[in-house]
């Protein structure tokens, strides 16, 4: 049995200084294979087959959503992953060690690898060279060569030709056999034949693709987000041990000094280091990261895990490097193996007494961080969003590899086994207590308004669509908010002090927490599996806290609670942050409110910096009288709200971003605030 439980290595996520290696351009010409022009609108020499091909790519341009899911920012970034996937395949085949992704100044992207280079010879089936096949025939990816797993073409399974079809232009350069080949395309159509444009040392091989997404297709945006690419490329590097991926941003930042951003990811430990990375801000319960690996029934299985002292489990599953947030057969197999093996070990070694019931899977997984990564031929994605693995052979393979190797590991590491089982026993007891507490909460919420929390000042309008609830930090601000509000439509729920961190508390304590109980009953929706959005009593849930560090912390705790217990509230756009002002400025009986230092300065520039300016710095909501609170923060006509959104490419890094919504009558602040509204909080930290 092969096992490795080495000490975790440092994670190499380093900022590096960029040196431009540049794209090398060369000359010469090769020949196009055919000259049967069937379509008079086509310039150049295409066969009937070629014309069909072009129609194929036209279909992609007509209905891009069918091929990449969406033409939003998400779809735009997806193009990069489609190209990079090809290089990752080459790495998995053992021929590529480094991938470079560069965002160029014009928002085109270059992907370069040091693999064998896409074959340039004539493909017998189509009579065309393989490069052209890859870029102009739908679903042509990965048809050459054998061995290894076909990993590219994720959820939407499309590949290079789709990227080509959706690009204003695309250029591919292949180095192989001492020659540099190049071909260019526009909106999916070849503009030049595959030409030899120069020579290179014969041991220098690789593929370079540069493409510019077509603004006619990506009408929302064609601007790449560095951080989104960084997250996903880091994940890809974790999933392919030893592969080095470099991301570089050559766009100017608007600042005077041109600072080029660059990150390099390379993890010799692969998913073991992924687990260490995910646990980076947590306290591991033991030092080792457990790692199991093997192949069974043609399924390659890799699992890494480690428990931390928190109470939530984080399991991330991948099939052929594609995230499957809804799990599926591999997850089922993993969980089954974990539950079975720990229970067996516990019984055999008398840590679990005969009189005690088995540990449940949930108990054993409390605080676990696990990566389940499998490689499989012909993956079947199921479920509404096609994010669940359906292949049954994946269940047995994962189960047997994890069972066998975990059993062996526990025998070799009895202290780890004991630690996990003891934590599971505590989880079991807490879960029983939680069940009782939860039932109380549930029974209470059935009684609806009769059991609404005493501190809640509810609104009189009974149509939830018109209603909003303010969750207000502190009793004194709560008091102001109660007298300031518009009674018909605005409810106030004051919350005392810092709310419980649900990431750090066991379930029974969560249900015993007064603030949390009050929120759950007030919202009316129930939680987790009981959640029912149609029971929501308020259209807007508005978190109103001081505009300081403590306030921001409370925002985070509150959002964490909402995200863990009722994520749909956030996903469906019901959760907002109120934005109280930082300053009040009075001059000649006129009043201005500033929501940032920059805005204060701008107002001062506008009105003049006179002696008689009266500037009041608000430290907290409590400092405002009800009238001020109303006009600056609560009045729907004048206030600024930030709507909370989940904006993340990778499941393992949940990012919340905020869109600013303004009251109708406030124009001048718009620009500034929109520029500054986007801050990101990482729930994992
Ligand atoms: F597909 C693509 F055009 F998008 C693309 C492919 C983009 C990039 C950046 C790289 C690649 C790519 C393809 N890198 N490496 C390869 N390798 C092959 O296509 C290849 C080479 C040799 C053999 C062989 O059997 O000799 C087989 C294959 C699939």
XYZ file of C-alpha atoms and ligand atoms in Angstrom:
714
model
C 0.000 0.000 0.000
C 1.316 3.359 -0.933
C 0.928 6.125 1.552
C 2.501 9.435 2.184
C 1.954 11.436 5.300
C 4.715 13.946 4.976
C 4.752 17.158 6.844
C 3.024 19.890 4.935
C 5.140 22.055 2.812
C 4.965 25.752 2.570
C 2.460 27.018 0.141
C 4.029 28.824 -2.716
C 1.697 31.654 -3.470
C 4.134 34.369 -4.052
C 4.027 37.786 -5.524
C 6.767 37.972 -8.084
C 8.201 40.769 -10.078
C 7.372 40.512 -13.700
C 9.827 40.397 -16.525
C 8.310 40.536 -19.936
C 9.240 37.524 -21.986
C 7.097 38.782 -24.832
C 5.470 36.933 -27.664
C 7.850 35.964 -30.395
C 6.677 36.593 -33.898
C 8.150 34.972 -36.977
C 7.508 34.451 -40.693
C 7.055 31.895 -43.559
C 4.149 29.984 -45.034
C 2.675 26.493 -45.179
C -0.154 25.213 -47.294
C -3.858 24.843 -46.768
C -5.095 21.392 -47.711
C -8.216 22.105 -49.752
C -9.601 24.439 -52.353
C -13.230 23.460 -52.991
C -15.064 26.694 -52.417
C -18.739 25.888 -51.876
C -19.807 28.987 -50.030
C -19.360 32.102 -52.151
C -19.405 34.302 -49.077
C -16.291 32.616 -47.792
C -13.014 34.131 -48.725
C -10.338 31.495 -48.958
C -10.425 27.855 -49.906
C -12.797 25.708 -47.942
C -14.302 22.294 -48.588
C -17.911 21.324 -48.011
C -16.757 19.884 -44.727
C -15.220 23.161 -43.780
C -18.430 24.973 -44.498
C -20.300 22.632 -42.210
C -17.703 23.364 -39.614
C -18.234 27.069 -39.982
C -21.947 26.545 -39.581
C -21.155 24.617 -36.427
C -19.270 27.556 -35.012
C -21.999 29.924 -36.213
C -24.354 27.944 -33.981
C -22.031 28.655 -31.078
C -22.155 32.367 -31.836
C -25.934 32.309 -32.196
C -26.533 30.577 -28.891
C -23.389 31.019 -26.798
C -25.273 30.250 -23.608
C -25.742 26.670 -24.766
C -21.987 26.187 -24.844
C -20.600 28.269 -22.005
C -23.677 28.612 -19.805
C -23.762 32.385 -19.784
C -22.278 35.387 -21.563
C -21.918 37.261 -18.299
C -18.599 37.844 -16.579
C -18.714 34.227 -15.500
C -18.848 33.008 -19.090
C -16.053 35.369 -20.037
C -13.747 33.845 -17.439
C -14.859 30.406 -18.461
C -13.106 30.939 -21.801
C -9.772 31.076 -20.019
C -10.438 27.855 -18.135
C -11.400 26.100 -21.372
C -8.032 26.934 -22.875
C -6.029 26.267 -19.710
C -7.740 22.871 -19.326
C -5.979 21.749 -22.510
C -2.603 22.545 -21.030
C -3.554 20.843 -17.767
C -4.355 17.714 -19.800
C -0.908 17.919 -21.294
C 0.509 18.171 -17.762
C -1.523 15.155 -16.628
C -0.181 13.245 -19.600
C 3.257 14.039 -18.204
C 4.551 16.419 -20.864
C 3.956 19.877 -19.444
C 5.315 21.438 -16.245
C 4.480 25.109 -16.584
C 1.484 27.125 -17.733
C 1.520 30.879 -18.062
C -1.673 32.917 -18.209
C -1.311 36.578 -19.092
C -3.981 39.244 -19.207
C -2.756 41.627 -21.889
C -3.296 45.365 -21.959
C -6.207 45.093 -24.393
C -7.947 42.471 -22.202
C -6.933 39.679 -24.527
C -5.512 36.640 -22.746
C -2.451 34.573 -23.603
C -2.073 31.001 -22.390
C 1.321 29.386 -22.917
C 2.500 25.913 -21.976
C 5.710 23.964 -22.389
C 4.044 20.749 -23.557
C 4.555 18.884 -26.808
C 2.621 21.414 -28.847
C -0.663 20.666 -30.589
C 0.111 18.240 -33.447
C 0.563 20.136 -36.715
C 0.330 17.194 -39.111
C -2.635 16.321 -41.288
C -5.428 14.534 -39.478
C -6.481 11.591 -41.661
C -10.174 11.725 -40.891
C -10.677 15.344 -41.826
C -7.752 15.870 -44.142
C -6.931 18.979 -42.167
C -4.085 19.734 -39.863
C -4.807 18.978 -36.246
C -4.445 22.570 -35.093
C -7.196 23.722 -37.385
C -9.349 20.789 -36.323
C -8.935 21.733 -32.675
C -9.985 25.304 -33.303
C -12.692 24.950 -35.915
C -14.507 21.683 -35.212
C -16.954 21.568 -32.371
C -16.020 19.037 -29.684
C -12.780 18.209 -31.425
C -10.656 18.600 -28.325
C -8.529 15.720 -27.160
C -9.210 13.392 -30.042
C -5.582 12.752 -30.778
C -3.113 10.666 -28.969
C -4.066 8.174 -26.374
C -3.582 7.328 -22.771
C -4.357 9.374 -19.735
C -7.677 10.908 -18.867
C -9.537 13.394 -20.892
C -9.899 16.051 -18.305
C -10.681 19.168 -20.242
C -14.092 20.306 -21.226
C -15.669 20.553 -17.825
C -19.279 21.184 -17.142
C -20.022 22.650 -20.490
C -17.621 20.333 -22.271
C -16.702 22.544 -25.143
C -13.063 23.346 -25.641
C -10.959 25.437 -27.913
C -13.321 25.751 -30.896
C -15.985 27.388 -28.766
C -13.474 29.862 -27.378
C -12.400 30.538 -30.961
C -15.990 31.070 -32.107
C -16.613 33.541 -29.305
C -13.406 35.513 -29.818
C -13.032 38.605 -31.948
C -9.677 37.132 -32.902
C -7.502 34.249 -31.794
C -3.929 33.293 -32.610
C -2.236 29.990 -31.910
C 1.485 29.397 -32.010
C 2.931 25.910 -31.761
C 6.582 25.086 -31.257
C 7.538 21.590 -32.239
C 10.175 19.826 -34.315
C 12.346 22.928 -34.316
C 9.668 24.989 -36.045
C 7.290 27.694 -34.986
C 3.832 27.376 -36.533
C 1.107 29.945 -36.434
C -2.525 30.304 -37.405
C -4.962 33.176 -36.867
C -8.727 33.264 -36.746
C -11.481 35.856 -36.521
C -14.787 35.029 -34.919
C -14.073 31.337 -35.468
C -12.972 31.574 -39.110
C -9.417 30.945 -40.264
C -7.794 34.127 -41.447
C -4.417 32.618 -42.247
C -3.443 29.026 -42.929
C -1.243 27.234 -40.441
C 2.139 28.635 -41.393
C 5.667 27.969 -40.347
C 6.840 31.376 -39.261
C 10.259 30.603 -37.896
C 12.516 28.116 -36.228
C 13.461 27.360 -32.653
C 15.694 24.881 -30.845
C 14.176 21.445 -31.393
C 13.908 20.776 -27.659
C 11.808 23.886 -27.234
C 8.176 22.804 -27.537
C 4.838 24.146 -26.466
C 1.591 25.860 -27.346
C 0.647 29.506 -27.056
C -2.888 30.755 -27.602
C -3.967 34.400 -27.474
C -7.608 35.347 -27.765
C -9.726 38.447 -27.453
C -13.303 37.758 -26.327
C -15.836 39.226 -28.730
C -17.661 42.237 -27.264
C -20.581 41.423 -29.586
C -21.031 38.234 -27.565
C -19.924 39.358 -24.119
C -22.036 42.474 -24.020
C -22.026 42.785 -20.263
C -18.261 42.962 -19.922
C -15.048 41.908 -21.638
C -12.862 42.961 -18.736
C -11.129 40.154 -16.892
C -11.041 40.105 -13.101
C -7.590 39.196 -11.890
C -8.798 37.841 -8.567
C -11.350 35.535 -10.144
C -8.703 34.027 -12.415
C -6.257 33.849 -9.535
C -8.671 31.834 -7.393
C -9.457 29.296 -10.075
C -5.858 28.927 -11.255
C -4.721 28.373 -7.694
C -7.328 25.653 -7.391
C -6.128 24.062 -10.636
C -2.550 24.090 -9.317
C -3.638 22.404 -6.075
C -5.414 19.735 -8.079
C -2.402 18.967 -10.269
C 0.557 18.438 -7.992
C 3.836 19.842 -9.197
C 2.305 21.877 -12.011
C 3.450 25.482 -12.012
C 0.868 28.064 -13.056
C 1.765 31.723 -13.416
C -0.815 34.472 -13.738
C 0.274 37.921 -14.908
C -1.703 41.112 -15.363
C -0.181 43.531 -17.866
C -3.017 46.039 -17.745
C -2.252 49.411 -16.279
C -3.915 50.060 -12.972
C -4.597 53.721 -13.610
C -2.011 54.657 -11.037
C 1.059 56.527 -12.107
C 3.562 53.871 -11.322
C 2.871 50.826 -13.442
C 2.711 47.884 -11.128
C 2.410 44.505 -12.723
C 0.595 41.903 -10.728
C 1.790 38.360 -10.829
C 1.223 35.172 -8.887
C 2.815 31.775 -9.269
C 1.184 28.654 -7.903
C 2.972 25.369 -7.547
C 2.132 22.747 -4.958
C 4.318 19.677 -4.769
C 1.898 18.282 -2.193
C -1.167 18.815 -4.374
C -4.458 18.408 -2.531
C -2.617 17.809 0.758
C -1.481 21.405 0.526
C -4.996 22.406 -0.529
C -6.252 21.098 2.831
C -3.495 22.933 4.697
C -4.407 26.078 2.801
C -8.112 25.758 3.625
C -7.278 25.182 7.284
C -4.838 28.088 7.320
C -6.893 30.246 9.650
C -8.173 27.338 11.738
C -6.666 25.187 14.414
C -5.972 21.657 13.178
C -6.754 18.894 15.695
C -3.656 16.947 14.688
C -0.589 17.689 12.667
C -0.880 15.326 9.743
C -2.954 15.710 6.623
C -4.331 12.279 5.761
C -3.811 11.356 2.134
C -5.176 8.409 0.181
C -4.642 7.619 -3.417
C -5.305 4.770 -5.775
C -7.001 3.477 -8.904
C -9.889 1.065 -8.964
C -12.317 0.124 -11.742
C -10.580 2.631 -13.964
C -11.302 5.423 -11.477
C -8.332 7.318 -10.053
C -9.110 8.520 -6.535
C -7.238 11.070 -4.462
C -8.426 12.196 -1.037
C -6.841 14.504 1.547
C -8.331 15.455 4.894
C -7.682 16.982 8.276
C -9.976 17.920 11.162
C -9.935 21.356 12.765
C -11.482 22.598 15.992
C -14.485 24.212 14.284
C -17.929 22.686 13.991
C -18.589 22.976 10.305
C -17.488 20.497 7.706
C -15.950 21.581 4.420
C -15.830 18.883 1.784
C -14.844 19.906 -1.722
C -15.293 17.413 -4.521
C -13.776 17.412 -7.957
C -14.204 15.227 -10.980
C -11.527 15.668 -13.613
C -10.561 18.921 -11.870
C -14.109 20.225 -12.154
C -15.825 21.213 -8.952
C -19.011 19.290 -8.154
C -20.629 21.405 -5.419
C -23.588 19.031 -5.220
C -21.320 16.057 -4.626
C -22.483 12.767 -6.054
C -21.175 9.223 -6.078
C -17.589 10.039 -5.109
C -18.776 11.969 -2.069
C -21.165 9.187 -1.089
C -18.334 6.656 -1.282
C -16.005 8.854 0.729
C -18.527 9.504 3.499
C -19.475 5.868 3.734
C -15.840 4.828 4.080
C -15.158 7.447 6.729
C -18.170 6.523 8.870
C -17.633 2.794 8.587
C -13.886 2.851 9.249
C -13.974 5.143 12.278
C -16.828 3.191 13.848
C -15.050 -0.113 13.276
C -11.841 1.234 14.754
C -13.689 2.743 17.713
C -15.436 -0.525 18.521
C -12.372 -2.671 18.091
C -10.325 -0.442 20.371
C -13.094 0.098 22.938
C -13.168 3.874 22.508
C -16.793 3.343 21.561
C -18.497 1.360 24.295
C -20.814 -1.512 23.481
C -23.673 0.357 25.132
C -23.183 3.409 22.915
C -24.738 3.820 19.482
C -22.621 4.176 16.363
C -21.184 7.559 15.540
C -23.110 9.186 12.742
C -21.345 10.385 9.617
C -22.190 13.942 10.548
C -20.521 13.539 13.940
C -17.336 12.188 12.404
C -17.246 14.950 9.823
C -17.638 17.746 12.348
C -14.784 20.168 11.682
C -13.381 18.196 8.767
C -11.702 19.769 5.778
C -11.546 17.300 2.923
C -10.746 17.283 -0.759
C -12.112 14.418 -2.825
C -10.640 14.509 -6.295
C -11.264 11.759 -8.797
C -10.397 11.238 -12.441
C -12.777 9.226 -14.496
C -13.484 8.556 -18.149
C -16.822 9.783 -19.371
C -18.113 11.553 -16.262
C -21.887 11.896 -16.005
C -23.045 15.131 -14.446
C -26.543 15.086 -13.052
C -28.956 17.181 -11.103
C -30.597 20.483 -11.924
C -27.333 22.337 -12.314
C -25.318 19.381 -13.601
C -23.017 19.610 -10.623
C -23.459 16.143 -9.213
C -21.510 13.071 -10.281
C -23.729 10.197 -11.371
C -21.204 7.448 -12.209
C -21.838 4.605 -9.760
C -18.379 3.088 -10.244
C -16.987 6.214 -8.574
C -18.755 5.316 -5.335
C -17.247 1.865 -4.973
C -13.788 3.012 -6.017
C -13.695 5.908 -3.562
C -15.193 3.818 -0.765
C -12.739 0.974 -1.098
C -9.602 3.091 -1.526
C -10.455 5.324 1.443
C -11.615 2.422 3.649
C -8.514 0.348 3.073
C -5.991 3.128 3.483
C -7.771 4.909 6.340
C -7.967 1.669 8.309
C -4.237 1.222 7.914
C -3.553 4.852 8.813
C -5.622 4.685 12.021
C -3.761 1.573 13.110
C -0.469 3.366 12.564
C -1.676 6.605 14.190
C -3.827 5.691 17.207
C -3.651 9.164 18.731
C -5.213 10.727 15.644
C -7.918 8.052 15.708
C -8.672 8.744 19.362
C -8.768 12.528 18.877
C -11.275 12.279 16.043
C -13.484 9.735 17.781
C -13.568 11.732 20.989
C -14.505 14.863 19.118
C -17.206 12.874 17.339
C -18.603 11.678 20.674
C -18.881 15.259 21.847
C -20.532 16.170 18.584
C -22.996 13.338 19.101
C -24.021 14.654 22.515
C -24.250 18.239 21.278
C -26.319 17.130 18.321
C -28.851 15.487 20.594
C -29.127 18.680 22.624
C -29.362 20.701 19.420
C -32.164 18.541 18.135
C -34.203 19.328 21.209
C -33.444 23.040 20.990
C -34.242 23.101 17.298
C -37.566 21.463 17.862
C -38.411 24.133 20.364
C -37.518 26.841 17.822
C -39.534 25.080 15.156
C -42.585 24.635 17.346
C -42.383 28.264 18.323
C -42.210 29.517 14.765
C -45.363 27.581 13.951
C -47.179 29.920 16.313
C -46.060 32.710 14.003
C -46.608 36.266 15.245
C -47.641 35.116 18.701
C -44.127 34.049 19.398
C -42.336 36.910 17.662
C -39.427 38.071 19.755
C -40.241 40.660 22.367
C -37.570 43.057 21.200
C -38.943 43.146 17.677
C -40.795 46.306 16.747
C -42.769 44.863 13.856
C -44.299 46.823 11.008
C -48.039 47.055 10.470
C -48.191 46.262 6.750
C -48.773 42.538 6.382
C -47.623 42.213 2.775
C -44.009 41.035 2.969
C -43.241 42.649 -0.386
C -43.609 46.091 1.171
C -41.752 45.257 4.344
C -38.198 45.468 5.524
C -36.490 44.577 8.768
C -33.505 46.402 10.211
C -31.138 44.327 12.294
C -29.606 46.989 14.485
C -26.480 46.749 16.549
C -27.087 47.725 20.156
C -30.138 48.688 22.175
C -29.563 52.435 22.004
C -29.294 52.573 18.228
C -32.238 50.192 18.203
C -34.191 52.751 20.209
C -33.367 55.551 17.777
C -34.273 53.341 14.860
C -37.595 52.479 16.450
C -38.629 56.115 16.753
C -37.172 57.048 13.363
C -38.721 54.302 11.294
C -41.714 54.336 9.044
C -43.966 52.111 11.123
C -46.037 50.734 8.311
C -43.227 49.045 6.427
C -40.111 49.046 8.599
C -39.525 46.611 11.444
C -36.646 46.959 13.895
C -34.859 44.129 15.648
C -32.163 45.358 18.038
C -29.373 42.860 18.603
C -27.185 43.049 21.636
C -23.431 43.225 21.216
C -21.534 40.844 19.019
C -23.595 38.057 17.640
C -22.469 34.502 18.053
C -19.915 33.288 15.527
C -21.692 30.273 14.081
C -18.436 28.996 12.596
C -17.014 28.639 16.065
C -20.011 27.416 18.022
C -21.619 24.029 18.264
C -25.145 23.594 17.071
C -26.734 23.395 20.507
C -25.184 26.699 21.538
C -26.349 28.290 18.319
C -29.949 27.359 18.976
C -29.708 28.550 22.562
C -28.546 31.985 21.408
C -31.259 34.622 21.927
C -30.228 36.879 19.051
C -30.192 33.998 16.605
C -33.514 32.658 17.800
C -35.000 36.142 17.455
C -33.778 36.460 13.867
C -35.029 33.026 12.872
C -38.506 33.650 14.257
C -38.695 37.167 12.871
C -37.774 36.135 9.312
C -40.345 33.334 9.360
C -38.611 31.161 6.752
C -37.141 28.457 8.957
C -33.609 27.240 8.342
C -31.592 24.572 6.554
C -33.881 21.873 5.167
C -36.952 23.533 6.661
C -36.180 26.759 4.820
C -39.145 28.096 2.839
C -38.658 31.395 1.067
C -42.409 31.859 0.580
C -42.723 32.347 4.335
C -40.284 35.269 4.353
C -41.913 38.109 6.296
C -39.754 40.914 4.885
C -38.571 41.590 1.373
C -35.439 43.309 2.617
C -33.269 42.232 5.519
C -31.072 45.201 6.302
C -28.073 44.936 8.578
C -27.444 48.295 10.209
C -24.222 48.656 12.146
C -21.735 51.385 13.014
C -19.425 52.459 10.226
C -16.341 51.263 12.061
C -14.235 48.149 12.512
C -16.581 46.661 15.113
C -19.509 47.292 12.835
C -17.737 45.564 9.966
C -17.031 42.610 12.223
C -20.664 42.359 13.226
C -21.614 42.523 9.534
C -19.343 39.564 8.903
C -20.775 37.532 11.782
C -24.294 38.297 10.665
C -23.558 37.392 7.039
C -21.847 34.209 8.154
C -24.958 33.230 10.069
C -27.217 34.014 7.114
C -24.928 32.238 4.667
C -24.722 29.079 6.768
C -28.377 28.888 7.824
C -30.349 30.526 5.021
C -28.078 30.967 2.013
C -31.089 31.426 -0.275
C -31.821 34.755 1.393
C -28.496 36.028 0.086
C -28.685 34.208 -3.242
C -32.106 35.666 -3.952
C -30.970 39.175 -3.071
C -32.897 39.822 0.135
C -29.931 40.790 2.292
C -28.570 44.344 2.469
C -26.156 46.446 4.452
C -27.248 49.919 5.495
C -24.699 52.671 4.997
C -24.645 55.300 7.714
C -22.688 58.487 7.018
C -19.300 59.228 8.585
C -19.671 63.026 8.693
C -22.253 65.712 8.893
C -21.276 69.144 7.587
C -23.270 72.285 8.255
C -22.853 75.629 6.600
C -25.266 78.520 6.353
C -28.001 76.277 7.677
C -27.476 73.803 4.908
C -26.514 70.232 5.675
C -24.367 67.677 3.860
C -23.609 64.106 4.799
C -20.392 62.434 3.753
C -20.036 58.665 3.590
C -16.249 58.622 3.357
C -13.215 60.860 3.895
C -12.886 61.385 0.170
C -16.450 62.509 -0.100
C -15.999 64.919 2.790
C -13.018 66.455 1.019
C -14.981 66.805 -2.170
C -17.844 68.521 -0.414
C -15.407 70.840 1.324
C -13.871 71.722 -2.025
C -17.312 72.469 -3.398
C -18.617 74.606 -0.547
C -15.310 76.161 0.492
C -13.282 75.457 3.588
C -14.526 78.323 5.785
C -14.116 78.853 9.483
C -17.764 78.545 10.187
C -18.030 75.011 8.684
C -19.344 72.699 11.316
C -18.169 69.140 10.822
C -19.521 66.403 13.006
C -17.835 63.017 12.930
C -20.242 60.190 13.652
C -18.664 57.428 15.637
C -21.746 55.301 15.793
C -25.399 55.051 15.000
C -26.139 55.926 18.610
C -24.777 59.437 18.087
C -27.440 60.302 15.589
C -30.810 61.474 16.755
C -33.758 59.620 15.245
C -34.332 62.312 12.637
C -30.749 62.176 11.434
C -30.812 58.393 11.379
C -33.960 58.533 9.265
C -32.702 61.003 6.709
C -29.235 59.545 6.312
C -29.651 55.800 6.636
C -33.242 54.614 6.710
C -35.341 56.766 4.397
C -35.825 54.713 1.210
C -35.734 57.936 -0.789
C -32.382 59.079 0.431
C -30.447 56.197 1.936
C -27.734 54.073 0.392
C -28.017 50.314 0.631
C -25.542 47.689 -0.388
C -26.993 44.474 -1.666
C -25.014 41.410 -0.665
C -24.092 38.996 -3.442
C -22.223 35.753 -3.575
C -19.626 36.199 -6.223
C -17.229 33.379 -6.484
C -15.725 31.123 -9.083
C -14.556 28.581 -6.592
C -16.629 26.879 -3.951
C -13.750 26.812 -1.515
C -13.484 30.602 -1.392
C -16.866 32.144 -0.834
C -16.631 35.823 -1.626
C -19.319 38.290 -0.812
C -19.472 41.417 -2.894
C -21.781 44.373 -2.648
C -23.753 46.374 -5.155
C -24.688 49.870 -4.143
C -28.303 50.950 -4.381
C -29.097 54.618 -3.975
C -32.155 56.492 -2.849
C -33.787 58.281 -5.781
C -32.801 61.774 -4.853
C -29.119 61.483 -4.171
C -27.118 61.914 -7.332
C -23.775 63.481 -6.511
C -22.540 60.672 -4.302
C -23.176 58.001 -6.857
C -19.920 58.003 -8.693
C -17.699 57.965 -5.701
C -19.538 55.301 -3.847
C -19.865 53.005 -6.791
C -16.149 53.156 -7.212
C -15.575 52.247 -3.632
C -18.456 50.015 -2.739
C -16.896 46.797 -3.805
C -15.125 45.314 -0.885
C -14.752 41.679 -0.395
C -15.058 39.569 2.658
C -13.860 36.060 2.706
C -16.000 33.864 4.890
C -13.165 31.426 5.207
C -10.941 33.812 7.118
F -6.705 23.364 -27.361
C -6.122 24.503 -27.228
F -5.899 24.930 -28.415
F -6.931 25.327 -26.661
C -4.862 24.433 -26.489
C -4.153 23.256 -26.456
C -4.408 25.568 -25.848
C -3.223 25.510 -25.156
C -2.727 26.707 -24.455
C -2.496 24.351 -25.140
C -2.960 23.220 -25.790
C -2.154 22.037 -25.763
C -2.346 20.852 -26.452
N -1.040 21.932 -25.078
N -0.524 20.733 -25.303
C -1.279 20.054 -26.146
N -0.955 18.810 -26.560
C -1.538 18.142 -27.582
O -2.502 18.617 -28.208
C -0.947 16.856 -27.954
C 0.362 16.803 -28.351
C 0.927 15.600 -28.739
C 0.166 14.449 -28.753
C 0.734 13.178 -29.162
O 0.062 12.152 -29.007
O 1.863 13.184 -29.661
C -1.157 14.502 -28.344
C -1.710 15.703 -27.941
C -3.160 15.755 -27.481
